[in-house]
Amino acid sequence: MAASKKDRDAVARLRREIARHNERYFVHDDPEIADADFDALVRELRALEERHPELASPDSPTARVGGSAAAFAPVTHRVPMTSLDNAMDADELRAWGERVAKGLDGAAVAYVCEPKIDGLAVSLRYEDGVLVQAATRGDGRVGEDVTANVATIADVPKRLAATRSARGVPGVLEVRGEVYMSTAAFRRLREEKERSNAARVAEGRKPEPVPANPRNAGAGSLRQKDPAVTASRGLSMWAYQLGEVVGGPAFASHAETLEYLRGLGLPVNPRVASVGSLAEVEDYCRETEARRHELGYEIDGVVVKVDDLAQREVLGFTSRAPRWAVAYKFAPEERHTLLRDIMVSVGRTGRVTPFAVLEPVVVSGSTVSMATLHNREQVALKDVRPGDTVVVRKAGDVIPEVVGPVLAKRPARAKPWKFPATCPCDLRSALVQAEGEADTRCVEPECPYQRDQRIIHFASRGAMDVEGLGERTVFALSDAGLVADPGDLYALDRDALLGLTVTSDDGEERRYFGEVSAGNLLAGIAASRSRPLPKLLVGLGVKHLGPAAAESLARRFGSLDAIAVAGAEEIAEVDGVGEVIAASVTSWFADAGHRAIVEKLRRGGVDFAHVVRSEAPQVLAGRAVVVTGTLEGWSREEAEAAIKDRGGKSPGSVSAKTYAVVAGAEPGASKVTKAAELGIPVLDEAGFRALLSTGELPGS
Ligand code: IVH
């Protein structure tokens, strides 16, 4: 059956979403959604692609794993680091077992079971027994060179213990494994961060983010610029698989391989077990799940592998994972606790979000005392009531989530929670829920809660990054009437700050700032005056205007004033900006209140025209160059930036206006076909390099 428009749109939306989450996870180490939710998106996309094979594409995230590399030198894996397919429950595990049995014509199968370490996959390369390179997985094909950092990990031998192995060391031996942070090291790191943050706050500086879980902390520690920092974090590693091997002994089974690696001094998990049947695999999974907290490191499942290497050959790989292994995932961990109350918070756009106030409880290694309830429908759907005992889990061990009430423990007097009719701020304005929308909003422009959140957003790291201006300080300044919008920040002076008092819990009135913290805040505000224009644009909080579009607007118009007077059509023509953003930008600047803020910023000395201009010759001015597939020398973002730096555009699709298509490995088939149809030149990497330096098409 041909795919409907709805299916096509769904595929496009899922790919975009997955790509975004991949980037958050792999590039920024800062996932926004639970692993389980991410897996569900991938499954949904895969199901659609399977139903409509014409929608499948080699650059779909279902055919790749992970995100692109950023700051460290790229390393191409000679043997790709594939991912594993998941089995979400015992039924899926059995189904995998049946596929294996069928693939082997019913031959007897032995398995090796291993804890699935929730860390970061790495590949260690030993040449003649010496560690020469360590790389992260990256997108499975190209990872990042983290040799200096991995070399600081005590578990990782810098030289293999050839003497301990009677079988010698191969010329090349790549060992794959997982780098992780033990729960003890994680606790230490968190305590240190909390202590240093307390000191920062006391000095009026912004606290640094505290890692949410050992996986994020481990990933962050491995990607440090300074190996001394990695060394101080006490990372560990388990080895579990081979990559490229040249020379050395031949192996018949996985168990034998692991034994050999252990003999070379590599860390092989003592909990690895060889079993002879799928029933025993299930026993192993059950037992490991029950004991997961006794291990001292986090695991999120069990990896089950066919032991016999000849059988593995027969089974082979799908486009993304081996058929001979599967990741059996544990159910997310759940805890019971008391729901003390449900409250609402008001965001800078007026969105009102209910959240659960919980009796603090430790879930998957960290304390949870609050959890979002998303919106009105979610609360109604879950029917959680203040006074209920509720089930709490960390979705993907990251974001705390209230699953639902424990009805057996519901107190007789527990009443269904009612969404408030008015804003919790002093103005008590009526809240509205627009037809067909999930969100409820406070639409009062003067709402002090929204006002404070707008200032907090303006000062945040992604925007003007005002050092010394945290949430608490914004509330204090705003309550005292010193600031009502971001423009007021630039009129603050030392006397105003030193005169600011707050009433503490014991009713005592005391000064909020000391000489040092007042000086720090003023210095932070002064430094923010010269932030680049895209940061200023993001800080203004124009609806729909994200950092990428802000960057494009800044490049095209050069100053805030030029953007303020530009017409919607002109704005919509900018690469990466569409009609929706354009309309939102013009209506923002049409608002008299907003224009007043802009004038305050101007009077306050904020730079309106700080555009980092490219030094590169503008050899691609006005030309559209489409990039598809994986390039060796550039990540997708780098390639697009190189085009834009030279005055060009890099749209996502090929049209008659396209100047050239750059095709790396596994390019999008439709783009290449379309280019051929339209007679547009398709360049390889060498051609791309030439294009960047001269703007000329090779051979023309
Ligand atoms: S084997 C071709 N074994 O889980 C097989 N992976 O979901 C490659 N992982 O990318 C992987 N513990 O980062 C293997 N004992 C283990 C593992 C393990 C954790 C990770 C690894 C892999 C991911 C797949």
mmCIF file of N, CA and C in Angstrom, residues 136-227:
data_model
loop_
_atom_site.group_PDB
_atom_site.id
_atom_site.type_symbol
_atom_site.label_atom_id
_atom_site.label_comp_id
_atom_site.label_asym_id
_atom_site.label_seq_id
_atom_site.Cartn_x
_atom_site.Cartn_y
_atom_site.Cartn_z
ATOM 1 N N THR A 136 35.476 6.948 21.070
ATOM 2 C CA THR A 136 34.077 6.724 21.444
ATOM 3 C C THR A 136 33.356 6.121 20.243
ATOM 4 N N ARG A 137 32.120 5.680 20.451
ATOM 5 C CA ARG A 137 31.393 5.075 19.354
ATOM 6 C C ARG A 137 30.965 6.113 18.312
ATOM 7 N N GLY A 138 30.586 7.315 18.772
ATOM 8 C CA GLY A 138 30.077 8.323 17.843
ATOM 9 C C GLY A 138 28.846 7.801 17.143
ATOM 10 N N ASP A 139 28.821 7.875 15.809
ATOM 11 C CA ASP A 139 27.643 7.387 15.088
ATOM 12 C C ASP A 139 27.814 5.921 14.688
ATOM 13 N N GLY A 140 28.811 5.242 15.251
ATOM 14 C CA GLY A 140 29.021 3.833 14.941
ATOM 15 C C GLY A 140 30.081 3.641 13.869
ATOM 16 N N ARG A 141 30.241 4.680 13.038
ATOM 17 C CA ARG A 141 31.219 4.596 11.958
ATOM 18 C C ARG A 141 32.413 5.501 12.288
ATOM 19 N N VAL A 142 32.095 6.706 12.743
ATOM 20 C CA VAL A 142 33.137 7.650 13.118
ATOM 21 C C VAL A 142 32.899 8.098 14.554
ATOM 22 N N GLY A 143 33.907 7.905 15.392
ATOM 23 C CA GLY A 143 33.796 8.341 16.786
ATOM 24 C C GLY A 143 34.813 9.434 17.071
ATOM 25 N N GLU A 144 35.046 9.683 18.354
ATOM 26 C CA GLU A 144 35.969 10.739 18.738
ATOM 27 C C GLU A 144 37.200 10.146 19.402
ATOM 28 N N ASP A 145 38.329 10.777 19.141
ATOM 29 C CA ASP A 145 39.578 10.323 19.724
ATOM 30 C C ASP A 145 39.671 10.799 21.179
ATOM 31 N N VAL A 146 39.576 9.857 22.110
ATOM 32 C CA VAL A 146 39.645 10.220 23.529
ATOM 33 C C VAL A 146 40.800 9.471 24.200
ATOM 34 N N THR A 147 41.874 9.229 23.423
ATOM 35 C CA THR A 147 42.998 8.424 23.916
ATOM 36 C C THR A 147 43.565 8.973 25.228
ATOM 37 N N ALA A 148 43.860 10.278 25.239
ATOM 38 C CA ALA A 148 44.526 10.843 26.413
ATOM 39 C C ALA A 148 43.660 10.648 27.653
ATOM 40 N N ASN A 149 42.350 10.756 27.484
ATOM 41 C CA ASN A 149 41.452 10.626 28.627
ATOM 42 C C ASN A 149 41.303 9.175 29.069
ATOM 43 N N VAL A 150 41.133 8.277 28.101
ATOM 44 C CA VAL A 150 40.969 6.859 28.451
ATOM 45 C C VAL A 150 42.236 6.323 29.104
ATOM 46 N N ALA A 151 43.385 6.858 28.672
ATOM 47 C CA ALA A 151 44.654 6.385 29.239
ATOM 48 C C ALA A 151 44.743 6.657 30.741
ATOM 49 N N THR A 152 43.883 7.569 31.254
ATOM 50 C CA THR A 152 43.938 7.851 32.702
ATOM 51 C C THR A 152 43.108 6.856 33.511
ATOM 52 N N ILE A 153 42.359 5.972 32.839
ATOM 53 C CA ILE A 153 41.475 5.049 33.565
ATOM 54 C C ILE A 153 42.287 3.866 34.098
ATOM 55 N N ALA A 154 42.221 3.683 35.382
ATOM 56 C CA ALA A 154 43.084 2.678 36.018
ATOM 57 C C ALA A 154 42.834 1.275 35.467
ATOM 58 N N ASP A 155 41.570 0.936 35.148
ATOM 59 C CA ASP A 155 41.249 -0.405 34.649
ATOM 60 C C ASP A 155 41.873 -0.703 33.284
ATOM 61 N N VAL A 156 42.206 0.355 32.530
ATOM 62 C CA VAL A 156 42.647 0.155 31.147
ATOM 63 C C VAL A 156 44.161 -0.041 31.102
ATOM 64 N N PRO A 157 44.626 -1.244 30.722
ATOM 65 C CA PRO A 157 46.077 -1.441 30.653
ATOM 66 C C PRO A 157 46.671 -0.637 29.496
ATOM 67 N N LYS A 158 47.799 -0.003 29.758
ATOM 68 C CA LYS A 158 48.468 0.761 28.708
ATOM 69 C C LYS A 158 49.296 -0.196 27.845
ATOM 70 N N ARG A 159 49.620 -1.352 28.457
ATOM 71 C CA ARG A 159 50.388 -2.370 27.737
ATOM 72 C C ARG A 159 49.781 -3.705 28.108
ATOM 73 N N LEU A 160 49.581 -4.584 27.137
ATOM 74 C CA LEU A 160 48.942 -5.865 27.437
ATOM 75 C C LEU A 160 49.945 -6.828 28.065
ATOM 76 N N ALA A 161 49.433 -7.641 28.955
ATOM 77 C CA ALA A 161 50.303 -8.547 29.705
ATOM 78 C C ALA A 161 50.564 -9.809 28.888
ATOM 79 N N ALA A 162 51.433 -9.680 27.881
ATOM 80 C CA ALA A 162 51.694 -10.803 26.976
ATOM 81 C C ALA A 162 52.218 -12.016 27.722
ATOM 82 N N THR A 163 52.955 -11.757 28.743
ATOM 83 C CA THR A 163 53.580 -12.854 29.481
ATOM 84 C C THR A 163 52.539 -13.736 30.154
ATOM 85 N N ARG A 164 51.394 -13.144 30.483
ATOM 86 C CA ARG A 164 50.386 -13.921 31.186
ATOM 87 C C ARG A 164 49.607 -14.807 30.216
ATOM 88 N N SER A 165 49.726 -14.500 28.938
ATOM 89 C CA SER A 165 48.993 -15.308 27.975
ATOM 90 C C SER A 165 49.968 -16.162 27.178
ATOM 91 N N ALA A 166 49.690 -17.447 27.169
ATOM 92 C CA ALA A 166 50.554 -18.367 26.435
ATOM 93 C C ALA A 166 50.376 -18.161 24.932
ATOM 94 N N ARG A 167 49.310 -17.446 24.544
ATOM 95 C CA ARG A 167 48.966 -17.421 23.127
ATOM 96 C C ARG A 167 49.464 -16.193 22.395
ATOM 97 N N GLY A 168 50.182 -15.326 23.090
ATOM 98 C CA GLY A 168 50.768 -14.179 22.400
ATOM 99 C C GLY A 168 49.777 -13.053 22.165
ATOM 100 N N VAL A 169 50.321 -11.914 21.694
ATOM 101 C CA VAL A 169 49.485 -10.737 21.465
ATOM 102 C C VAL A 169 49.447 -10.451 19.972
ATOM 103 N N PRO A 170 48.267 -10.267 19.380
ATOM 104 C CA PRO A 170 48.189 -9.957 17.954
ATOM 105 C C PRO A 170 48.822 -8.608 17.636
ATOM 106 N N GLY A 171 49.200 -8.403 16.358
ATOM 107 C CA GLY A 171 49.771 -7.128 15.932
ATOM 108 C C GLY A 171 48.791 -5.992 16.174
ATOM 109 N N VAL A 172 47.519 -6.241 15.826
ATOM 110 C CA VAL A 172 46.471 -5.256 16.087
ATOM 111 C C VAL A 172 45.362 -5.936 16.878
ATOM 112 N N LEU A 173 44.968 -5.317 17.970
ATOM 113 C CA LEU A 173 43.865 -5.866 18.755
ATOM 114 C C LEU A 173 42.974 -4.708 19.183
ATOM 115 N N GLU A 174 41.763 -4.691 18.658
ATOM 116 C CA GLU A 174 40.809 -3.676 19.107
ATOM 117 C C GLU A 174 39.852 -4.317 20.085
ATOM 118 N N VAL A 175 39.735 -3.686 21.241
ATOM 119 C CA VAL A 175 38.861 -4.215 22.280
ATOM 120 C C VAL A 175 37.728 -3.228 22.496
ATOM 121 N N ARG A 176 36.498 -3.717 22.406
ATOM 122 C CA ARG A 176 35.352 -2.852 22.662
ATOM 123 C C ARG A 176 34.839 -3.079 24.072
ATOM 124 N N GLY A 177 34.402 -2.028 24.675
ATOM 125 C CA GLY A 177 33.890 -2.165 26.033
ATOM 126 C C GLY A 177 33.158 -0.913 26.453
ATOM 127 N N GLU A 178 32.813 -0.866 27.710
ATOM 128 C CA GLU A 178 32.008 0.231 28.227
ATOM 129 C C GLU A 178 32.780 0.952 29.324
ATOM 130 N N VAL A 179 32.960 2.253 29.157
ATOM 131 C CA VAL A 179 33.519 3.065 30.232
ATOM 132 C C VAL A 179 32.351 3.539 31.077
ATOM 133 N N TYR A 180 32.482 3.460 32.403
ATOM 134 C CA TYR A 180 31.362 3.853 33.251
ATOM 135 C C TYR A 180 31.863 4.517 34.516
ATOM 136 N N MET A 181 30.965 5.187 35.208
ATOM 137 C CA MET A 181 31.304 5.763 36.507
ATOM 138 C C MET A 181 30.601 4.924 37.564
ATOM 139 N N SER A 182 31.357 4.421 38.528
ATOM 140 C CA SER A 182 30.740 3.605 39.578
ATOM 141 C C SER A 182 29.805 4.489 40.402
ATOM 142 N N THR A 183 28.853 3.876 41.097
ATOM 143 C CA THR A 183 27.926 4.689 41.888
ATOM 144 C C THR A 183 28.677 5.435 42.993
ATOM 145 N N ALA A 184 29.751 4.837 43.519
ATOM 146 C CA ALA A 184 30.515 5.522 44.579
ATOM 147 C C ALA A 184 31.206 6.764 44.014
ATOM 148 N N ALA A 185 31.819 6.613 42.830
ATOM 149 C CA ALA A 185 32.501 7.765 42.219
ATOM 150 C C ALA A 185 31.485 8.852 41.880
ATOM 151 N N PHE A 186 30.280 8.422 41.460
ATOM 152 C CA PHE A 186 29.228 9.371 41.109
ATOM 153 C C PHE A 186 28.796 10.162 42.342
ATOM 154 N N ARG A 187 28.614 9.425 43.450
ATOM 155 C CA ARG A 187 28.192 10.100 44.680
ATOM 156 C C ARG A 187 29.247 11.128 45.095
ATOM 157 N N ARG A 188 30.518 10.741 45.002
ATOM 158 C CA ARG A 188 31.613 11.650 45.347
ATOM 159 C C ARG A 188 31.549 12.907 44.482
ATOM 160 N N LEU A 189 31.390 12.711 43.183
ATOM 161 C CA LEU A 189 31.369 13.844 42.253
ATOM 162 C C LEU A 189 30.211 14.789 42.569
ATOM 163 N N ARG A 190 29.046 14.200 42.843
ATOM 164 C CA ARG A 190 27.876 15.033 43.161
ATOM 165 C C ARG A 190 28.096 15.842 44.422
ATOM 166 N N GLU A 191 28.673 15.181 45.427
ATOM 167 C CA GLU A 191 28.919 15.898 46.678
ATOM 168 C C GLU A 191 29.886 17.061 46.457
ATOM 169 N N GLU A 192 30.940 16.789 45.690
ATOM 170 C CA GLU A 192 31.906 17.856 45.403
ATOM 171 C C GLU A 192 31.229 19.014 44.693
ATOM 172 N N LYS A 193 30.398 18.681 43.674
ATOM 173 C CA LYS A 193 29.714 19.717 42.890
ATOM 174 C C LYS A 193 28.768 20.514 43.783
ATOM 175 N N GLU A 194 28.059 19.812 44.681
ATOM 176 C CA GLU A 194 27.115 20.515 45.534
ATOM 177 C C GLU A 194 27.847 21.466 46.474
ATOM 178 N N ARG A 195 28.998 20.991 47.000
ATOM 179 C CA ARG A 195 29.799 21.863 47.860
ATOM 180 C C ARG A 195 30.285 23.080 47.089
ATOM 181 N N SER A 196 30.849 22.856 45.898
ATOM 182 C CA SER A 196 31.406 23.999 45.161
ATOM 183 C C SER A 196 30.287 24.929 44.701
ATOM 184 N N ASN A 197 29.098 24.366 44.432
ATOM 185 C CA ASN A 197 27.981 25.227 44.045
ATOM 186 C C ASN A 197 27.521 26.102 45.202
ATOM 187 N N ALA A 198 27.519 25.538 46.409
ATOM 188 C CA ALA A 198 27.129 26.335 47.574
ATOM 189 C C ALA A 198 28.070 27.528 47.689
ATOM 190 N N ALA A 199 29.359 27.267 47.455
ATOM 191 C CA ALA A 199 30.339 28.355 47.531
ATOM 192 C C ALA A 199 30.094 29.373 46.416
ATOM 193 N N ARG A 200 29.791 28.887 45.224
ATOM 194 C CA ARG A 200 29.534 29.804 44.095
ATOM 195 C C ARG A 200 28.343 30.707 44.396
ATOM 196 N N VAL A 201 27.261 30.085 44.890
ATOM 197 C CA VAL A 201 26.050 30.857 45.165
ATOM 198 C C VAL A 201 26.340 31.922 46.222
ATOM 199 N N ALA A 202 27.111 31.530 47.243
ATOM 200 C CA ALA A 202 27.444 32.491 48.300
ATOM 201 C C ALA A 202 28.215 33.670 47.724
ATOM 202 N N GLU A 203 28.971 33.416 46.640
ATOM 203 C CA GLU A 203 29.725 34.511 46.008
ATOM 204 C C GLU A 203 28.897 35.241 44.964
ATOM 205 N N GLY A 204 27.628 34.845 44.858
ATOM 206 C CA GLY A 204 26.760 35.503 43.887
ATOM 207 C C GLY A 204 26.962 34.993 42.476
ATOM 208 N N ARG A 205 27.653 33.838 42.324
ATOM 209 C CA ARG A 205 27.828 33.282 40.968
ATOM 210 C C ARG A 205 26.798 32.195 40.723
ATOM 211 N N LYS A 206 26.613 31.854 39.437
ATOM 212 C CA LYS A 206 25.619 30.844 39.092
ATOM 213 C C LYS A 206 26.123 29.454 39.413
ATOM 214 N N PRO A 207 25.281 28.590 39.962
ATOM 215 C CA PRO A 207 25.732 27.214 40.195
ATOM 216 C C PRO A 207 25.947 26.490 38.866
ATOM 217 N N GLU A 208 26.849 25.518 38.879
ATOM 218 C CA GLU A 208 27.071 24.713 37.672
ATOM 219 C C GLU A 208 26.110 23.540 37.685
ATOM 220 N N PRO A 209 25.769 23.005 36.501
ATOM 221 C CA PRO A 209 24.844 21.867 36.511
ATOM 222 C C PRO A 209 25.433 20.665 37.243
ATOM 223 N N VAL A 210 24.585 19.979 38.004
ATOM 224 C CA VAL A 210 25.013 18.784 38.725
ATOM 225 C C VAL A 210 24.596 17.584 37.867
ATOM 226 N N PRO A 211 25.523 16.662 37.564
ATOM 227 C CA PRO A 211 25.142 15.554 36.681
ATOM 228 C C PRO A 211 23.987 14.754 37.261
ATOM 229 N N ALA A 212 23.057 14.369 36.374
ATOM 230 C CA ALA A 212 21.828 13.740 36.826
ATOM 231 C C ALA A 212 22.030 12.278 37.200
ATOM 232 N N ASN A 213 22.962 11.603 36.560
ATOM 233 C CA ASN A 213 23.134 10.175 36.814
ATOM 234 C C ASN A 213 24.535 9.755 36.404
ATOM 235 N N PRO A 214 24.951 8.552 36.813
ATOM 236 C CA PRO A 214 26.329 8.128 36.523
ATOM 237 C C PRO A 214 26.642 8.096 35.032
ATOM 238 N N ARG A 215 25.654 7.770 34.214
ATOM 239 C CA ARG A 215 25.947 7.700 32.784
ATOM 240 C C ARG A 215 26.347 9.065 32.230
ATOM 241 N N ASN A 216 25.537 10.082 32.540
ATOM 242 C CA ASN A 216 25.871 11.431 32.072
ATOM 243 C C ASN A 216 27.190 11.907 32.657
ATOM 244 N N ALA A 217 27.385 11.621 33.946
ATOM 245 C CA ALA A 217 28.615 12.057 34.594
ATOM 246 C C ALA A 217 29.813 11.372 33.938
ATOM 247 N N GLY A 218 29.660 10.086 33.608
ATOM 248 C CA GLY A 218 30.751 9.336 32.980
ATOM 249 C C GLY A 218 31.050 9.887 31.593
ATOM 250 N N ALA A 219 29.987 10.147 30.832
ATOM 251 C CA ALA A 219 30.171 10.656 29.473
ATOM 252 C C ALA A 219 30.849 12.024 29.522
ATOM 253 N N GLY A 220 30.370 12.873 30.424
ATOM 254 C CA GLY A 220 30.963 14.205 30.555
ATOM 255 C C GLY A 220 32.432 14.106 30.958
ATOM 256 N N SER A 221 32.733 13.183 31.845
ATOM 257 C CA SER A 221 34.105 13.052 32.330
ATOM 258 C C SER A 221 35.038 12.562 31.233
ATOM 259 N N LEU A 222 34.514 11.727 30.354
ATOM 260 C CA LEU A 222 35.354 11.175 29.288
ATOM 261 C C LEU A 222 35.625 12.228 28.222
ATOM 262 N N ARG A 223 34.742 13.192 28.090
ATOM 263 C CA ARG A 223 34.896 14.195 27.035
ATOM 264 C C ARG A 223 35.472 15.502 27.570
ATOM 265 N N GLN A 224 36.320 15.398 28.575
ATOM 266 C CA GLN A 224 36.982 16.590 29.103
ATOM 267 C C GLN A 224 38.157 16.978 28.219
ATOM 268 N N LYS A 225 38.374 18.271 28.092
ATOM 269 C CA LYS A 225 39.540 18.747 27.345
ATOM 270 C C LYS A 225 40.825 18.407 28.102
ATOM 271 N N ASP A 226 40.736 18.431 29.421
ATOM 272 C CA ASP A 226 41.937 18.224 30.229
ATOM 273 C C ASP A 226 41.918 16.816 30.834
ATOM 274 N N PRO A 227 42.828 15.932 30.419
ATOM 275 C CA PRO A 227 42.828 14.553 30.923
ATOM 276 C C PRO A 227 42.962 14.481 32.446
#
